[in-house]
PDB file of C-alpha atoms in Angstrom:
ATOM      1  CA  UNK A1492     -19.250 -18.438  -8.693  1.00  0.00           C
ATOM      2  CA  UNK A1493     -16.235 -17.817 -10.918  1.00  0.00           C
ATOM      3  CA  UNK A1494     -12.668 -18.816 -10.102  1.00  0.00           C
ATOM      4  CA  UNK A1495     -11.707 -15.148  -9.807  1.00  0.00           C
ATOM      5  CA  UNK A1496     -14.427 -14.564  -7.217  1.00  0.00           C
ATOM      6  CA  UNK A1497     -13.233 -17.619  -5.289  1.00  0.00           C
ATOM      7  CA  UNK A1498      -9.651 -16.344  -5.390  1.00  0.00           C
ATOM      8  CA  UNK A1499     -10.750 -12.922  -4.124  1.00  0.00           C
ATOM      9  CA  UNK A1500     -12.700 -14.447  -1.235  1.00  0.00           C
ATOM     10  CA  UNK A1501      -9.804 -16.731  -0.330  1.00  0.00           C
ATOM     11  CA  UNK A1502      -7.386 -13.802  -0.512  1.00  0.00           C
ATOM     12  CA  UNK A1503      -9.474 -11.892   2.000  1.00  0.00           C
ATOM     13  CA  UNK A1504      -9.467 -14.924   4.311  1.00  0.00           C
ATOM     14  CA  UNK A1505      -5.679 -15.233   4.025  1.00  0.00           C
ATOM     15  CA  UNK A1506      -5.215 -11.552   4.819  1.00  0.00           C
ATOM     16  CA  UNK A1507      -7.423 -11.906   7.901  1.00  0.00           C
ATOM     17  CA  UNK A1508      -5.517 -14.990   9.089  1.00  0.00           C
ATOM     18  CA  UNK A1509      -2.190 -13.271   8.516  1.00  0.00           C
ATOM     19  CA  UNK A1510      -3.080 -10.511  10.951  1.00  0.00           C
ATOM     20  CA  UNK A1511      -3.376 -13.179  13.651  1.00  0.00           C
ATOM     21  CA  UNK A1512      -0.411 -15.307  12.572  1.00  0.00           C
ATOM     22  CA  UNK A1513       3.055 -14.931  14.059  1.00  0.00           C
ATOM     23  CA  UNK A1514       5.721 -14.244  11.414  1.00  0.00           C
ATOM     24  CA  UNK A1515       7.896 -17.218  10.540  1.00  0.00           C
ATOM     25  CA  UNK A1516      11.519 -17.041  11.616  1.00  0.00           C
ATOM     26  CA  UNK A1517      12.699 -19.446   8.898  1.00  0.00           C
ATOM     27  CA  UNK A1518      14.663 -17.637   6.175  1.00  0.00           C
ATOM     28  CA  UNK A1519      13.498 -18.083   2.596  1.00  0.00           C
ATOM     29  CA  UNK A1520      15.550 -20.351   0.364  1.00  0.00           C
ATOM     30  CA  UNK A1521      17.793 -18.897  -2.309  1.00  0.00           C
ATOM     31  CA  UNK A1522      16.983 -20.339  -5.712  1.00  0.00           C
ATOM     32  CA  UNK A1523      20.072 -21.685  -7.432  1.00  0.00           C
ATOM     33  CA  UNK A1524      20.570 -22.383 -11.134  1.00  0.00           C
ATOM     34  CA  UNK A1525      19.551 -25.852 -12.264  1.00  0.00           C
ATOM     35  CA  UNK A1526      22.281 -28.401 -12.945  1.00  0.00           C
ATOM     36  CA  UNK A1527      22.727 -28.697 -16.742  1.00  0.00           C
ATOM     37  CA  UNK A1528      23.280 -32.457 -16.269  1.00  0.00           C
ATOM     38  CA  UNK A1529      19.716 -32.745 -14.949  1.00  0.00           C
ATOM     39  CA  UNK A1530      17.845 -30.423 -17.303  1.00  0.00           C
ATOM     40  CA  UNK A1531      18.780 -28.811 -20.598  1.00  0.00           C
ATOM     41  CA  UNK A1532      18.855 -25.011 -20.943  1.00  0.00           C
ATOM     42  CA  UNK A1533      16.634 -25.517 -24.009  1.00  0.00           C
ATOM     43  CA  UNK A1534      13.755 -26.611 -21.757  1.00  0.00           C
ATOM     44  CA  UNK A1535      12.038 -23.758 -19.893  1.00  0.00           C
ATOM     45  CA  UNK A1536      11.995 -24.486 -16.162  1.00  0.00           C
ATOM     46  CA  UNK A1537       9.903 -22.914 -13.404  1.00  0.00           C
ATOM     47  CA  UNK A1538      10.219 -23.107  -9.631  1.00  0.00           C
ATOM     48  CA  UNK A1539       6.780 -23.575  -8.039  1.00  0.00           C
ATOM     49  CA  UNK A1540       6.467 -23.262  -4.265  1.00  0.00           C
ATOM     50  CA  UNK A1541       5.197 -21.224  -1.364  1.00  0.00           C
ATOM     51  CA  UNK A1542       6.536 -18.014   0.099  1.00  0.00           C
ATOM     52  CA  UNK A1543       6.641 -17.200   3.807  1.00  0.00           C
ATOM     53  CA  UNK A1544       3.128 -15.721   3.667  1.00  0.00           C
ATOM     54  CA  UNK A1545       1.804 -19.038   2.308  1.00  0.00           C
ATOM     55  CA  UNK A1546       1.118 -17.744  -1.208  1.00  0.00           C
ATOM     56  CA  UNK A1547       2.145 -19.760  -4.267  1.00  0.00           C
ATOM     57  CA  UNK A1548       5.113 -18.499  -6.269  1.00  0.00           C
ATOM     58  CA  UNK A1549       5.968 -19.385  -9.861  1.00  0.00           C
ATOM     59  CA  UNK A1550       9.406 -18.187 -10.979  1.00  0.00           C
ATOM     60  CA  UNK A1551      11.224 -18.989 -14.208  1.00  0.00           C
ATOM     61  CA  UNK A1552      14.599 -20.564 -13.393  1.00  0.00           C
ATOM     62  CA  UNK A1553      16.602 -17.741 -14.995  1.00  0.00           C
ATOM     63  CA  UNK A1554      14.500 -15.046 -13.303  1.00  0.00           C
ATOM     64  CA  UNK A1555      12.930 -13.676 -16.463  1.00  0.00           C
ATOM     65  CA  UNK A1556       9.306 -13.869 -15.279  1.00  0.00           C
ATOM     66  CA  UNK A1557       7.357 -14.892 -12.209  1.00  0.00           C
ATOM     67  CA  UNK A1558       4.191 -14.335 -10.253  1.00  0.00           C
ATOM     68  CA  UNK A1559       2.251 -14.774  -7.024  1.00  0.00           C
ATOM     69  CA  UNK A1560      -0.897 -16.884  -6.830  1.00  0.00           C
ATOM     70  CA  UNK A1561      -3.463 -18.124  -4.346  1.00  0.00           C
ATOM     71  CA  UNK A1562      -3.646 -21.657  -5.742  1.00  0.00           C
ATOM     72  CA  UNK A1563      -0.938 -24.092  -6.763  1.00  0.00           C
ATOM     73  CA  UNK A1564      -2.867 -24.876  -9.941  1.00  0.00           C
ATOM     74  CA  UNK A1565      -2.814 -21.191 -10.901  1.00  0.00           C
ATOM     75  CA  UNK A1566       0.981 -21.083 -10.498  1.00  0.00           C
ATOM     76  CA  UNK A1567       1.369 -24.212 -12.641  1.00  0.00           C
ATOM     77  CA  UNK A1568      -0.990 -22.820 -15.301  1.00  0.00           C
ATOM     78  CA  UNK A1569       1.056 -19.612 -15.376  1.00  0.00           C
ATOM     79  CA  UNK A1570       4.270 -21.583 -15.962  1.00  0.00           C
ATOM     80  CA  UNK A1571       2.656 -23.557 -18.782  1.00  0.00           C
ATOM     81  CA  UNK A1572       1.269 -20.405 -20.432  1.00  0.00           C
ATOM     82  CA  UNK A1573       4.623 -18.631 -20.238  1.00  0.00           C
ATOM     83  CA  UNK A1574       6.458 -21.532 -21.866  1.00  0.00           C
ATOM     84  CA  UNK A1575       3.874 -22.144 -24.614  1.00  0.00           C
ATOM     85  CA  UNK A1576       3.804 -23.560 -27.207  1.00  0.00           C
ATOM     86  CA  UNK A1577       6.316 -25.980 -25.661  1.00  0.00           C
ATOM     87  CA  UNK A1578       5.964 -27.534 -22.230  1.00  0.00           C
ATOM     88  CA  UNK A1579       8.228 -26.717 -19.301  1.00  0.00           C
ATOM     89  CA  UNK A1580       9.949 -28.470 -16.429  1.00  0.00           C
ATOM     90  CA  UNK A1581       8.438 -27.798 -13.000  1.00  0.00           C
ATOM     91  CA  UNK A1582      10.681 -27.806  -9.935  1.00  0.00           C
ATOM     92  CA  UNK A1583       9.018 -27.899  -6.511  1.00  0.00           C
ATOM     93  CA  UNK A1584      11.519 -26.785  -3.811  1.00  0.00           C
ATOM     94  CA  UNK A1585      10.680 -28.008  -0.321  1.00  0.00           C
ATOM     95  CA  UNK A1586      11.772 -24.723   1.269  1.00  0.00           C
ATOM     96  CA  UNK A1587       9.838 -21.492   1.026  1.00  0.00           C
ATOM     97  CA  UNK A1588      11.117 -18.867  -1.387  1.00  0.00           C
ATOM     98  CA  UNK A1589      10.180 -15.322  -2.258  1.00  0.00           C
ATOM     99  CA  UNK A1590       9.423 -13.801  -5.628  1.00  0.00           C
ATOM    100  CA  UNK A1591      12.477 -11.625  -6.232  1.00  0.00           C
ATOM    101  CA  UNK A1592      11.305 -10.160  -9.552  1.00  0.00           C
ATOM    102  CA  UNK A1593       8.251  -8.214 -10.735  1.00  0.00           C
ATOM    103  CA  UNK A1594       4.952  -9.991 -10.090  1.00  0.00           C
ATOM    104  CA  UNK A1595       3.296 -10.926 -13.382  1.00  0.00           C
ATOM    105  CA  UNK A1596       0.753 -13.164 -11.683  1.00  0.00           C
ATOM    106  CA  UNK A1597      -2.390 -12.296  -9.770  1.00  0.00           C
ATOM    107  CA  UNK A1598      -2.222  -8.575  -8.938  1.00  0.00           C
ATOM    108  CA  UNK A1599      -4.767  -8.915  -6.122  1.00  0.00           C
ATOM    109  CA  UNK A1600      -2.562 -11.529  -4.497  1.00  0.00           C
ATOM    110  CA  UNK A1601       0.403  -9.139  -4.768  1.00  0.00           C
ATOM    111  CA  UNK A1602      -1.651  -6.532  -2.918  1.00  0.00           C
ATOM    112  CA  UNK A1603      -2.495  -9.066  -0.208  1.00  0.00           C
ATOM    113  CA  UNK A1604       1.191  -9.999   0.063  1.00  0.00           C
ATOM    114  CA  UNK A1605       2.091  -6.347   0.665  1.00  0.00           C
ATOM    115  CA  UNK A1606      -0.592  -6.124   3.346  1.00  0.00           C
ATOM    116  CA  UNK A1607       0.747  -9.277   4.989  1.00  0.00           C
ATOM    117  CA  UNK A1608       4.244  -7.751   5.210  1.00  0.00           C
ATOM    118  CA  UNK A1609       3.041  -4.478   6.753  1.00  0.00           C
TER     119      UNK A1609
END
């Protein structure tokens, strides 16, 4: 079974669970710019975390690109691919946050996210 098939099956399971789950009342965190004393602007940085639906979000710190994913590893791989050939800094916020830009990640996951909101 390929990874894509596994992601599709897991997405269907998440969508089914979401129909039974009560919506969270916790507001999503607002992503703030990184402190230049902690990380240089020359190093690409990505926020990796979960949204309120439980999906993984990868978002470049300046909001240039981002995506939704089923697995944490997929979000991390996306960040690494987008910053290639150099590496990037990964920031893992403890609060949930939403992808506030166009989804350039898994399009099937984006569809599931829309279904979860409706």
